[in-house]
XYZ file of C-alpha atoms in Angstrom:
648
model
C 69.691 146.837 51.521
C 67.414 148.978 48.791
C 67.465 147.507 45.601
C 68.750 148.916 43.137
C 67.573 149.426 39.264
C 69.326 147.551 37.114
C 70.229 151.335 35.375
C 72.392 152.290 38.436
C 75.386 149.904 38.607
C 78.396 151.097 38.730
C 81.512 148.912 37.861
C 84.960 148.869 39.107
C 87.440 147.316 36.467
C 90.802 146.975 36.227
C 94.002 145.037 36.403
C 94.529 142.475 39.334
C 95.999 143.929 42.720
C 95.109 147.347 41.789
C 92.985 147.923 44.651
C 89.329 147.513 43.592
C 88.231 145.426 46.630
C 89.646 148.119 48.897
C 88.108 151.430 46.918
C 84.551 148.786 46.840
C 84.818 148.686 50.529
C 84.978 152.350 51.010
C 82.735 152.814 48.918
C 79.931 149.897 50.189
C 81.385 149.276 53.566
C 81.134 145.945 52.213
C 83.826 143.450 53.138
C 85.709 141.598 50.471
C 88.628 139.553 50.997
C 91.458 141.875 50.242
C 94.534 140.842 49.838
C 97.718 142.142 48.035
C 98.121 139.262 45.618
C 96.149 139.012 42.522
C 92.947 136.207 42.312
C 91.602 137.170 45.195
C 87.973 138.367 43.214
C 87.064 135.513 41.052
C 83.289 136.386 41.076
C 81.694 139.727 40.692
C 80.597 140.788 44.219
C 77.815 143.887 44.352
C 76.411 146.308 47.205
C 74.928 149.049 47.438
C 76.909 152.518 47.483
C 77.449 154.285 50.814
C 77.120 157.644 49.162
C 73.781 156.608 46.983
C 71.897 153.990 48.077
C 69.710 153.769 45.243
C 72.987 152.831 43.385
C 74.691 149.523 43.010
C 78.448 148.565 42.956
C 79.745 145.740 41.129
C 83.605 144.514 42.194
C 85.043 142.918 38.997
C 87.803 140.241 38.850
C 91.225 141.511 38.145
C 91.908 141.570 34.114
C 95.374 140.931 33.320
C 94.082 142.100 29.509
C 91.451 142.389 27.260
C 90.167 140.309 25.367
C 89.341 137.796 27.954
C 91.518 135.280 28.249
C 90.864 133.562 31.627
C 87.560 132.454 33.484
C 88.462 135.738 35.960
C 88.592 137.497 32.714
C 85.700 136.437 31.479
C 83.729 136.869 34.405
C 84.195 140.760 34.134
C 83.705 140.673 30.685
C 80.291 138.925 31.639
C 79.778 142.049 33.435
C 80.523 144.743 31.201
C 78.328 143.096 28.901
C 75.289 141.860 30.608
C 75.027 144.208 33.596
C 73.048 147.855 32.307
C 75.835 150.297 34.083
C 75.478 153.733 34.978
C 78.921 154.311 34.651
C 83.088 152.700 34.781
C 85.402 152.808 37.291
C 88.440 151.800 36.005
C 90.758 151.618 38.961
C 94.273 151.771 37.863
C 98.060 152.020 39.577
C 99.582 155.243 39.320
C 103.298 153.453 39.400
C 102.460 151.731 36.265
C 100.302 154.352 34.019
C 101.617 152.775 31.023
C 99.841 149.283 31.866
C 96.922 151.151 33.240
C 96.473 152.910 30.259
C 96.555 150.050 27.824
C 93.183 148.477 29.664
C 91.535 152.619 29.174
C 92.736 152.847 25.560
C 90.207 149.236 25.084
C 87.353 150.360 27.726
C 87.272 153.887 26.112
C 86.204 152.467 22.830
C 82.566 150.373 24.732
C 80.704 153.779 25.041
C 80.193 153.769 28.484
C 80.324 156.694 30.316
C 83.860 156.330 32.944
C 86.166 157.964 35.583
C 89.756 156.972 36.367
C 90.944 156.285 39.791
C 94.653 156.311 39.897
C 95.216 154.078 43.035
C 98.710 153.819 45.289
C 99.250 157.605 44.269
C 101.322 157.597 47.639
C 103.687 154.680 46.360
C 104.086 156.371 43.132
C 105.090 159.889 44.614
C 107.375 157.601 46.726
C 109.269 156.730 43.439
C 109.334 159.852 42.086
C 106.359 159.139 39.832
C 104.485 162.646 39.411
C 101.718 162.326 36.765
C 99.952 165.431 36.133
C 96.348 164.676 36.348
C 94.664 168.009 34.769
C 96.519 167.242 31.861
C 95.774 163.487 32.033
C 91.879 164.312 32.566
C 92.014 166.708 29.370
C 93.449 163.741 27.050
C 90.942 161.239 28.055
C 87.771 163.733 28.502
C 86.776 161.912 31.725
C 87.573 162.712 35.035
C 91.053 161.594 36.486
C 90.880 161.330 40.724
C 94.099 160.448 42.800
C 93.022 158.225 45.514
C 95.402 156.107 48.686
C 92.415 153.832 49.109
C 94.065 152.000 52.235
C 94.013 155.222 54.237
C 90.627 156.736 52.226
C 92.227 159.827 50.221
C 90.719 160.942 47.248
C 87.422 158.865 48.067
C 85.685 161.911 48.455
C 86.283 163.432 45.492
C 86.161 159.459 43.759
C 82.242 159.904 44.724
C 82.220 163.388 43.507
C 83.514 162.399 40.246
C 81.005 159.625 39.747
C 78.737 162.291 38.968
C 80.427 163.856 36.605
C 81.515 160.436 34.052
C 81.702 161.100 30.900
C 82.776 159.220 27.723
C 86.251 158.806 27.223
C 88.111 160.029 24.050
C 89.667 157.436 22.203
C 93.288 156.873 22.246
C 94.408 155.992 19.020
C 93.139 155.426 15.570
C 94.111 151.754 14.342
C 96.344 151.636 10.884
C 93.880 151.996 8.002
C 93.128 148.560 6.706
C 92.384 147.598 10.659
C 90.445 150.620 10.846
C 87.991 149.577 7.629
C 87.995 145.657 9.177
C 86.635 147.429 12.342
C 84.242 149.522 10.718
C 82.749 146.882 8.507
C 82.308 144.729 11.645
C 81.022 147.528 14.060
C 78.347 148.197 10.844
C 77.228 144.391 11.172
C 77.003 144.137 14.498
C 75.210 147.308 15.143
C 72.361 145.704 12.117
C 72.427 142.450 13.639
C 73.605 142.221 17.608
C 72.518 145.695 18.629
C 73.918 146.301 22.399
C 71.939 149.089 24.298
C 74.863 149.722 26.676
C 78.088 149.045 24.433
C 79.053 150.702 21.449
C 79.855 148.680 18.263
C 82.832 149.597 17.645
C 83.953 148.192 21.012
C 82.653 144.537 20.607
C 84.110 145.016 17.177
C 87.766 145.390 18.684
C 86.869 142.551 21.226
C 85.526 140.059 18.762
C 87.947 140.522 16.380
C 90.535 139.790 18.748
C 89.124 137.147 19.730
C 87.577 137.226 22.980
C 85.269 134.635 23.287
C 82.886 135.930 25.734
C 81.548 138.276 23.079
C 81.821 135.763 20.209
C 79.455 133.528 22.163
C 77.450 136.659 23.360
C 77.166 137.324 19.296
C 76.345 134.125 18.549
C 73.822 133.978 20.825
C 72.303 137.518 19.107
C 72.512 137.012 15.741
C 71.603 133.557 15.863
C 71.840 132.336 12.128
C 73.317 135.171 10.733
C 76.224 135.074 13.079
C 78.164 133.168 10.296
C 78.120 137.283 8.196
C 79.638 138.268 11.434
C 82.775 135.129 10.891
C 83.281 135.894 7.225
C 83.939 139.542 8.422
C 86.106 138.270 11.073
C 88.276 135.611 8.608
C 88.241 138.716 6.082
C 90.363 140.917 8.890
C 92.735 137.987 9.747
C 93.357 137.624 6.295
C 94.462 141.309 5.668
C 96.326 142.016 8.832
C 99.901 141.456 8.584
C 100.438 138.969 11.410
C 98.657 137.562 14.165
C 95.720 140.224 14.281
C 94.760 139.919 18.301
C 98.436 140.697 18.953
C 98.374 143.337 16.395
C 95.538 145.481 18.283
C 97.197 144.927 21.534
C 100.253 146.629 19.890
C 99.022 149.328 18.860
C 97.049 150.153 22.283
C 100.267 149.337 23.767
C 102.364 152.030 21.826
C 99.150 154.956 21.917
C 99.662 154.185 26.248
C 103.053 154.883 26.125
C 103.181 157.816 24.100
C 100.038 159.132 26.497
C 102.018 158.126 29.525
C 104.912 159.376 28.478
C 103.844 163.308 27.829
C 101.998 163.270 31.659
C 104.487 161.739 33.215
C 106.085 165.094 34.770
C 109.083 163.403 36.340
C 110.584 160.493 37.414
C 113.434 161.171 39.901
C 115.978 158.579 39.783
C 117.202 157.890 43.475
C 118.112 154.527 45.442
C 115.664 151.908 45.343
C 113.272 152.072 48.228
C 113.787 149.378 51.390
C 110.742 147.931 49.935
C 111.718 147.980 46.234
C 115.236 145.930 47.548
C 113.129 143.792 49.855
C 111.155 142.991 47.049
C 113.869 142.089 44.572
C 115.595 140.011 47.636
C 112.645 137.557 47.809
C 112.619 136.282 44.316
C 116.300 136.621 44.084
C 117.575 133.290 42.171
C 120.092 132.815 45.559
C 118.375 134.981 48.573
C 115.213 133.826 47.527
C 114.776 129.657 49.032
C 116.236 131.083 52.199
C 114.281 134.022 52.691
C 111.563 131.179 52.075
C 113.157 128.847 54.496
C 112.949 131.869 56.992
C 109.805 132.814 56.523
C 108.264 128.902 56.609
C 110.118 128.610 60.316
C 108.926 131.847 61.689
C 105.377 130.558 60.756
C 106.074 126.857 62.559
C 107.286 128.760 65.586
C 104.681 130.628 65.486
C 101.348 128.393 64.879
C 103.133 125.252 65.624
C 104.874 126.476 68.908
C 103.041 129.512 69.895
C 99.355 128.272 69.209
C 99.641 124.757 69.403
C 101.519 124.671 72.825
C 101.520 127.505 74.310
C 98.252 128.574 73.664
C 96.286 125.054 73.691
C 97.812 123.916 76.494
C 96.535 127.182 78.266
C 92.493 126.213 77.310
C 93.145 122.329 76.739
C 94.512 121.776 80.030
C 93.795 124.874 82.278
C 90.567 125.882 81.266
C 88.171 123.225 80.048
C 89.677 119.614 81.281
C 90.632 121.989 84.502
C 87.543 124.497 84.942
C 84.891 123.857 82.498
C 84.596 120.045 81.355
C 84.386 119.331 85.221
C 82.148 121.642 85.812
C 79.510 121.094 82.983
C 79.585 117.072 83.660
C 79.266 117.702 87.052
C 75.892 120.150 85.931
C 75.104 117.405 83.493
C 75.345 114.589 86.089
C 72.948 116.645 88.551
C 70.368 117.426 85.683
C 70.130 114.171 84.074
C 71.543 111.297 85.857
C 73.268 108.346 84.219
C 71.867 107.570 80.832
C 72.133 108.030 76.919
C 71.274 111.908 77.761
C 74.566 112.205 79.777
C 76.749 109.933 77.305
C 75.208 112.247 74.423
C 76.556 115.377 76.408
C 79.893 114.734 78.362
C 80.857 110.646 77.462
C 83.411 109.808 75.575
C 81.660 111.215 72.317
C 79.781 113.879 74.143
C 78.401 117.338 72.253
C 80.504 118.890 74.905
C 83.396 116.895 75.775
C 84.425 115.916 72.343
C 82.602 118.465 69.913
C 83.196 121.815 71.471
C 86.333 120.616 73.829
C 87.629 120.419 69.910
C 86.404 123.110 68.186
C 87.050 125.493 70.885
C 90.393 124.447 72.927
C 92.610 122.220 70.117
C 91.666 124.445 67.307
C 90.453 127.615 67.462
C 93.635 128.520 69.095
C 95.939 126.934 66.313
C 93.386 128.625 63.550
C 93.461 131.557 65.087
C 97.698 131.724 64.762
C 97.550 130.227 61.588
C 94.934 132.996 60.175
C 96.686 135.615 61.682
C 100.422 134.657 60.275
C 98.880 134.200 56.802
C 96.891 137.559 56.657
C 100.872 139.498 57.255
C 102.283 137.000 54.473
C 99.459 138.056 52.225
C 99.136 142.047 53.246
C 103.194 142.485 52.900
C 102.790 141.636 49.209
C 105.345 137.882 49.853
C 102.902 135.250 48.893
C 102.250 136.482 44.700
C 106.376 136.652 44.780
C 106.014 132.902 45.349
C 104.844 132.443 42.072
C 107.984 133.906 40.837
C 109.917 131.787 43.050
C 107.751 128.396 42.435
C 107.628 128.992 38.616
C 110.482 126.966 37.874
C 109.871 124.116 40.127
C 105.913 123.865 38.921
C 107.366 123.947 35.613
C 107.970 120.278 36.556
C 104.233 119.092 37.148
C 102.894 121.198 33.520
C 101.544 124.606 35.225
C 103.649 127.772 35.830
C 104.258 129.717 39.100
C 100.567 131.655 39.083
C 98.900 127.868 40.181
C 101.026 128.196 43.654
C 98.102 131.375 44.703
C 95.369 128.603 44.432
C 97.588 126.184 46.694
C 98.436 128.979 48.854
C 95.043 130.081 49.469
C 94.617 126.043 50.043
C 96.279 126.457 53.427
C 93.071 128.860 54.502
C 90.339 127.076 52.794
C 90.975 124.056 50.413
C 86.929 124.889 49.330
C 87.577 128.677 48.401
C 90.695 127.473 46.739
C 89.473 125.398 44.872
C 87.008 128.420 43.704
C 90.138 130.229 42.877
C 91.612 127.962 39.639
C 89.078 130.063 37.930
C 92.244 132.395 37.679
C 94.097 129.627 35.923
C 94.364 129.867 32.069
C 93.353 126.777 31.014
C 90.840 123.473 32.229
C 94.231 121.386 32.376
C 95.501 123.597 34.719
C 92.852 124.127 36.846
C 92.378 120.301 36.786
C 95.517 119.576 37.962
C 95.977 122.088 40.215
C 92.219 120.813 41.614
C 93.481 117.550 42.282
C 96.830 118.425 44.129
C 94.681 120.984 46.009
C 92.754 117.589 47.289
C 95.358 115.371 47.730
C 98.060 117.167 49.463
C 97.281 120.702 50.531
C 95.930 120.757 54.232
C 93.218 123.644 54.950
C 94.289 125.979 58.091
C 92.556 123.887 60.725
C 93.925 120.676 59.590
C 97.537 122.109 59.367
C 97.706 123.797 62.307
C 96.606 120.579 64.312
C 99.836 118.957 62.035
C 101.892 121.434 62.714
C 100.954 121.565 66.705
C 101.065 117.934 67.049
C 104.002 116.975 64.981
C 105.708 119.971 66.693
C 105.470 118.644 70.233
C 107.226 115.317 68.534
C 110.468 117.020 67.272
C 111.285 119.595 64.684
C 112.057 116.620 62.703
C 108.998 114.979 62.422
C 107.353 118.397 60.670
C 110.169 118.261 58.261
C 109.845 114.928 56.944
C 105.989 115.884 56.865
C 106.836 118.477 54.952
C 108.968 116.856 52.726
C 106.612 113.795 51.916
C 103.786 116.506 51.147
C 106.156 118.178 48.651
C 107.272 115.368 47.227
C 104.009 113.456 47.052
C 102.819 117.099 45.583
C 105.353 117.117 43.207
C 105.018 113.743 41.558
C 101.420 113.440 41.454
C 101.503 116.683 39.632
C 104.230 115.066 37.324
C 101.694 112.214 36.645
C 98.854 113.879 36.500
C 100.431 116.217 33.888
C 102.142 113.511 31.587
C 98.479 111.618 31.301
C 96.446 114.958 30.865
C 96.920 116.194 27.454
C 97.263 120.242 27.015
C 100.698 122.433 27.011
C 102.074 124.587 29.656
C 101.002 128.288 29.534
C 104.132 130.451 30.260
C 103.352 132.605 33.595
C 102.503 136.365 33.438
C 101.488 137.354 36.960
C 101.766 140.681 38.585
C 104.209 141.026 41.368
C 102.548 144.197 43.817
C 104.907 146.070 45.735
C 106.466 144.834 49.343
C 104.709 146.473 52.236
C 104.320 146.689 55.334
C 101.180 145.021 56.258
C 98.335 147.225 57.761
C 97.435 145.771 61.285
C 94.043 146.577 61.104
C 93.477 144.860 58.109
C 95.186 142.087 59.088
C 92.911 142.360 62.252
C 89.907 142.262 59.881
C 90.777 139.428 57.586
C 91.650 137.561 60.667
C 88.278 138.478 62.409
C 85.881 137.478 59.709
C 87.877 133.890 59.033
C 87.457 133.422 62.323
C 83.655 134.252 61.860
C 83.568 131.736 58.980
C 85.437 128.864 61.413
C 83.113 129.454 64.324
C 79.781 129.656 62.059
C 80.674 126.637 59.294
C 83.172 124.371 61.542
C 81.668 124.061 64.900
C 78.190 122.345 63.635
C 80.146 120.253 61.412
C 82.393 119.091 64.793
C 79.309 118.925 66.803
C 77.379 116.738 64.031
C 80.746 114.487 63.317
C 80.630 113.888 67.179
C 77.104 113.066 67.439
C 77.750 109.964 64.124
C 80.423 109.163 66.417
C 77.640 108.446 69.170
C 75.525 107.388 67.639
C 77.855 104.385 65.792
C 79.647 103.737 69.056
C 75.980 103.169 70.718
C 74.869 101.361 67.929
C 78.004 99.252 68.162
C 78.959 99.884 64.459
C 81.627 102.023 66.022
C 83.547 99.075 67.491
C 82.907 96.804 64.375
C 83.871 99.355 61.984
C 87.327 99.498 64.121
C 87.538 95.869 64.667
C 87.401 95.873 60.315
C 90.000 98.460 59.707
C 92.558 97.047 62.381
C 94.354 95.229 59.533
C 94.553 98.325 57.706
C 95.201 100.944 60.275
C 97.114 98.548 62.798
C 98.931 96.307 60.442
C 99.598 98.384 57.445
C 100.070 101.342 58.624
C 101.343 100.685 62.294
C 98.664 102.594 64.092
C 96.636 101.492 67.322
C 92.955 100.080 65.995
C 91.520 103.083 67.507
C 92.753 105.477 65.309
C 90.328 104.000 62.831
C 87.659 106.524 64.369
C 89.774 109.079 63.639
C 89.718 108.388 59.429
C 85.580 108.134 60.175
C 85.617 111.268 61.396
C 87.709 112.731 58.584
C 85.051 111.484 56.309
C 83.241 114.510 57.364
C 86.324 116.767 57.362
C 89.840 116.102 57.405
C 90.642 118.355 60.123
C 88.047 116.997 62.470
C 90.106 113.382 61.830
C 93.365 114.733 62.283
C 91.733 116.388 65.946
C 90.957 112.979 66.598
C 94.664 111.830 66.190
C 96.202 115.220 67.939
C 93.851 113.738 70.794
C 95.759 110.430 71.073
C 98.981 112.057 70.747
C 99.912 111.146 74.302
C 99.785 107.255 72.954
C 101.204 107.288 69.635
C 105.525 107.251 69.366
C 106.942 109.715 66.790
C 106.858 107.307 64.254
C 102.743 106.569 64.601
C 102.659 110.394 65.072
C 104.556 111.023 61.785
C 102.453 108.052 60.040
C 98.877 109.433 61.283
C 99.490 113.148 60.025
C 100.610 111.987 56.561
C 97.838 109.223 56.093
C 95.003 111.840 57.164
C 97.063 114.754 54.978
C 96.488 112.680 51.984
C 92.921 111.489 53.267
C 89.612 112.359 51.306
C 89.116 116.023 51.328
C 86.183 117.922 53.389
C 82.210 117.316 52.148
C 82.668 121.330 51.228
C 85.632 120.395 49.134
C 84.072 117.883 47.222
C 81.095 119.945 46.700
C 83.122 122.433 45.174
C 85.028 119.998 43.373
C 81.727 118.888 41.402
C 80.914 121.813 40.686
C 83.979 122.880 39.423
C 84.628 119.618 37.095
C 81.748 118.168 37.434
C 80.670 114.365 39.292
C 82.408 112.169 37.377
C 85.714 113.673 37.674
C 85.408 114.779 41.437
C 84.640 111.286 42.171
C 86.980 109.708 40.047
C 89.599 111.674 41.920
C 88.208 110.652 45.070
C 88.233 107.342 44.133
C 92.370 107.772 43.235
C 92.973 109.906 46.571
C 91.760 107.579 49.460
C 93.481 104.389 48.290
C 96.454 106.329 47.410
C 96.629 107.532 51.271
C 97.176 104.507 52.860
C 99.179 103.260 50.418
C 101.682 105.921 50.997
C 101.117 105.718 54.690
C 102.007 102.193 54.793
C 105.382 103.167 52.639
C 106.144 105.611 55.607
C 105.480 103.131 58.380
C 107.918 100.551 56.753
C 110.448 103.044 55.792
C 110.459 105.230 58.977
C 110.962 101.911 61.179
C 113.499 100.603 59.650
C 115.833 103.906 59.603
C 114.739 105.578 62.763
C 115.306 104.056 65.477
């Protein structure tokens, strides 16, 4: 990659599920996760630019407004102020100019020189939304490009126009006594926080309504003279009549509309699109739980029937304890003779016979079903409308329906989720939501080996699974918010439109998780089996068992050795629950049932924890540790008693 000056960035900005990640991978060839759900950025990601490689693109999270309210917020306002930009991209959605025009009529007034990408143009010619562009570009003074960035149109002419930014006309003109508040603070910070790339009057608007990046950015600037910059600041809240923040977003919000209303040309009424109804179906108050119901039994049949029978009993069975695991111990046995060597390689903890007969023929397989189902949910545009539907119900546990993405995306990776509370509005929330994500959310691997092994048990056993990792979800969250102080922040989300989801894409996504599995699991399974070895030849292995047979065999009803199965999930959760899924053949539906909650609720993955300190920090990520494994077998012993004594 050439590196590029600092001089010749070039940053995409605009509102979540717009399409920036898409348009920055045309434009890079870079891959970022794109989804069609907002939160999927949560850090700025660069490359260089296909069409100039001495130029360098910067992805920005999603901004549901400015001034920065949220870390993802934050983050781009990080950017915008720290990174020395050639230029804006604002990329906005041509079905809602109105919205789209709110964010130009604030990034118009920083000085920087911008173009406007109006994204989806397809979807809005689709509903009868015609905006005329010329007339668009004319009002703004920058150049206005129509672009489909899922099938590449307008990218051509997107590059073209980067060449040609210019700085945008402002929108509107704030009422007078705003307009000398803004003035008298642009004049103060222009004598005492000079910015080379934004214009004063910009950080003006921004400080004064009270976005925080900037104040600390000012702070940091003027050093002791910030405090001329606060009575300035107190002087405007005191004139305005009302809450001043909310007064600027008003009157940006009325000069879009009045913009988007003279270039709208038409909007033909006509039935609602299949996709428009579809859409409205799935968060419907009554349709919605079943569509849900649907959807969650479609994805069992399909991960939990299809991959984890179906396909694992294809390479379990047929290929490596029928072709391969013969034939490498057989090689093994030849080579070496008996010995440590050959117990290393194919014994009962052997690099090959337990490590890789794992990794590859239990759950790759489930993984790859499980990866493939979630990239359609998350394509089609379903999974953000479960923030709609979960809003009421997360009401319950202090956080609105936007903390169910985080959880969601838990079902992938409980480590990148755990990345992505940064789109959470507040530390309690992400807390929270933190803590659930490592006590009750199972990753992909770890879920797919529950859902294949409970699954050959009885569609009964994965629902009361299910149900004791909603419920345990639900009142941990309960507790957790009644003892951490903070309010509930009423959700604003943005709900994209139904689609169908692009194959190839899904193909993609699906591809480079299973890049990330193959690359980051398999030397974590091959390293968990060689501590297995190693403790087993040692004869720690046995001991440790022999210790945790009142706990694993008495409490919790399990045979003693499914105590090597919670050592291995010290190292990751789903390499434990392989290690159960592998005794399956010995364990009745009850022990089966018991194992997969216990190990659900177990500690969560080294990764996770890593991430979890340096989300919160060590104190809380182990005090939550600390809370989490007791708490596992305590519930696990609950199930064990109750289970026995009502099924029979």
């Amino acid at each position: 990659m050439t590196t590029s000056s600092a001089a010749n960035a070039i940053l995409l900005v605009g509102h979540p599920n717009v399409g920036k990640s898409v348009l920055f991978h045309r434009l890079t060839g870079a891959y970022v996760n794109v989804s069609n759900y907002p939160g999927t950025t949560v850090e700025v990601t660069r490359a260089s630019a296909r069409f100039d490689r001495e130029a360098m693109l910067l992805d920005t999270p999603g901004v549901l407004a400015l001034p920065s309210r949220s870390d993802d917020e934050r983050a781009t306002m990080r950017a915008l102020l720290n990174e020395s930009s050639r230029c804006l991209v604002q990329v906005g959605d041509a079905k809602n100019l109105r919205r789209t025009l709110t964010l130009t009529a604030l990034l118009a007034e920083l000085g920087v020189p911008m173009v406007l990408a109006l994204n989806m143009h397809d979807e809005a010619a689709a509903r009868g939304v015609m905006v005329d562009i010329p007339a668009l570009s004319e009002e703004l003074g920058i150049p206005v490009l129509a672009t489909v960035a899922t099938g590449g149109e307008g990218i051509g002419e997107l590059t073209h126009g980067l060449g040609h930014a210019q700085h945008a006309e402002a929108l509107l003109r704030y009422d007078p006594e705003i307009e000398a508040d803004i003035a008298a603070m642009a004049a103060a910070i222009t004598r005492l926080a000079p910015h080379p790339q934004l214009a004063a009057r910009g950080l003006a608007i921004l400080y004064l309504g009270g976005d925080s990046v900037v104040a600390d950015w000012l702070i940091e600037r003027a050093g002791e003279s910030h405090g001329q910059l606060e009575i300035l600041r107190k002087n405007a809240i005191d004139h305005a009549d009302g809450d001043l923040p909310a007064l600027l977003a008003r009157e940006r919000t009325e000069a879009a509309d009045a913009l988007a209303t003279s270039v709208i040309q038409r909007a033909v009424k006509s039935s609602p699109l299949l996709s428009q109804r579809l859409g409205q179906y799935v968060v419907h108050p009554v349709w919605g739980v079943p569509i849900l119901l649907g959807v969650l039994y479609a994805v069992y049949q399909f991960v939990g029937v299809f991959g984890a029978s179906v396909l694992v009993g294809l390479l379990e069975k047929d290929l490596f304890e029928g072709i391969l695991n013969p034939a490498f111990t057989n090689l093994v046995s030849s080579l070496t003779g008996p010995g440590w060597l050959q117990d290393l390689l194919v014994g009962q903890y052997g690099l090959w016979t337990m490590g890789m007969t794992y990794a590859l023929a239990l759950i790759l397989p489930i993984v790859t079903t499980f990866f493939f189902a979630f990239g359609v949910l998350e394509d089609s545009g379903y999974l953000p409308r479960l923030t709609v539907i979960a809003n009421r119900l997360f009401s319950l546990i202090g956080l609105n329906g936007r903390a169910v993405l985080p959880m969601v995306l838990g079902l992938g990776c409980v480590t990148m989720a755990t990345l992505t509370t940064r789109i959470l509005h507040s530390r309690r929330e992400r807390l929270i939501t933190i803590f659930l994500l490592a006590l009750a959310i199972p990753c992909s691997a770890q879920l797919g080996v529950v859902l294949g092994m409970l699954g050959g048990v009885s569609f009964t056993a994965v629902v009361i699974w299910a149900l004791a990792m909603v419920g345990i979800l639900l009142l941990s969250g309960f507790l957790a918010a009644k003892l951490i102080p903070g309010r509930r922040i009423p959700l604003v989300t943005e709900l994209p439109p139904m689609r169908l989801p692009i194959f190839a894409n899904v193909f993609k996504k699906t591809g480079g998780r299973l890049k990330w599995y193959l690359i980051e699991v398999i030397p974590l399974f091959l390293l968990g089996t060689f501590i297995m070895f190693a403790l087993d030849k040692s004869g720690a292995l046995p001991a440790i068992i022999e210790a945790g047979e009142p706990l694993v065999s008495g409490w919790l009803g399990l045979p003693k050795e499914a105590s090597a199965a919670f050592v291995m999930g010290f190292l990751r959760r789903d390499f434990g629950a392989t290690g159960l899924f592998a005794m399956a053949h010995s364990l009745s539906p009850i022990q089966a049932v018991v194992g997969m909650i216990t190990i659900t609720l177990f500690i969560p993955c080294f990764a996770s924890l890593m991430m979890m300190v340096k989300e919160q920090g060590a104190k809380v990520a182990l005090g939550m540790v600390a809370v989490i494994v007791p708490f596992a077998f305590f519930v696990g012993g609950l199930f064990n008693l109750l289970l026995r004594a009502v099924w029979s």
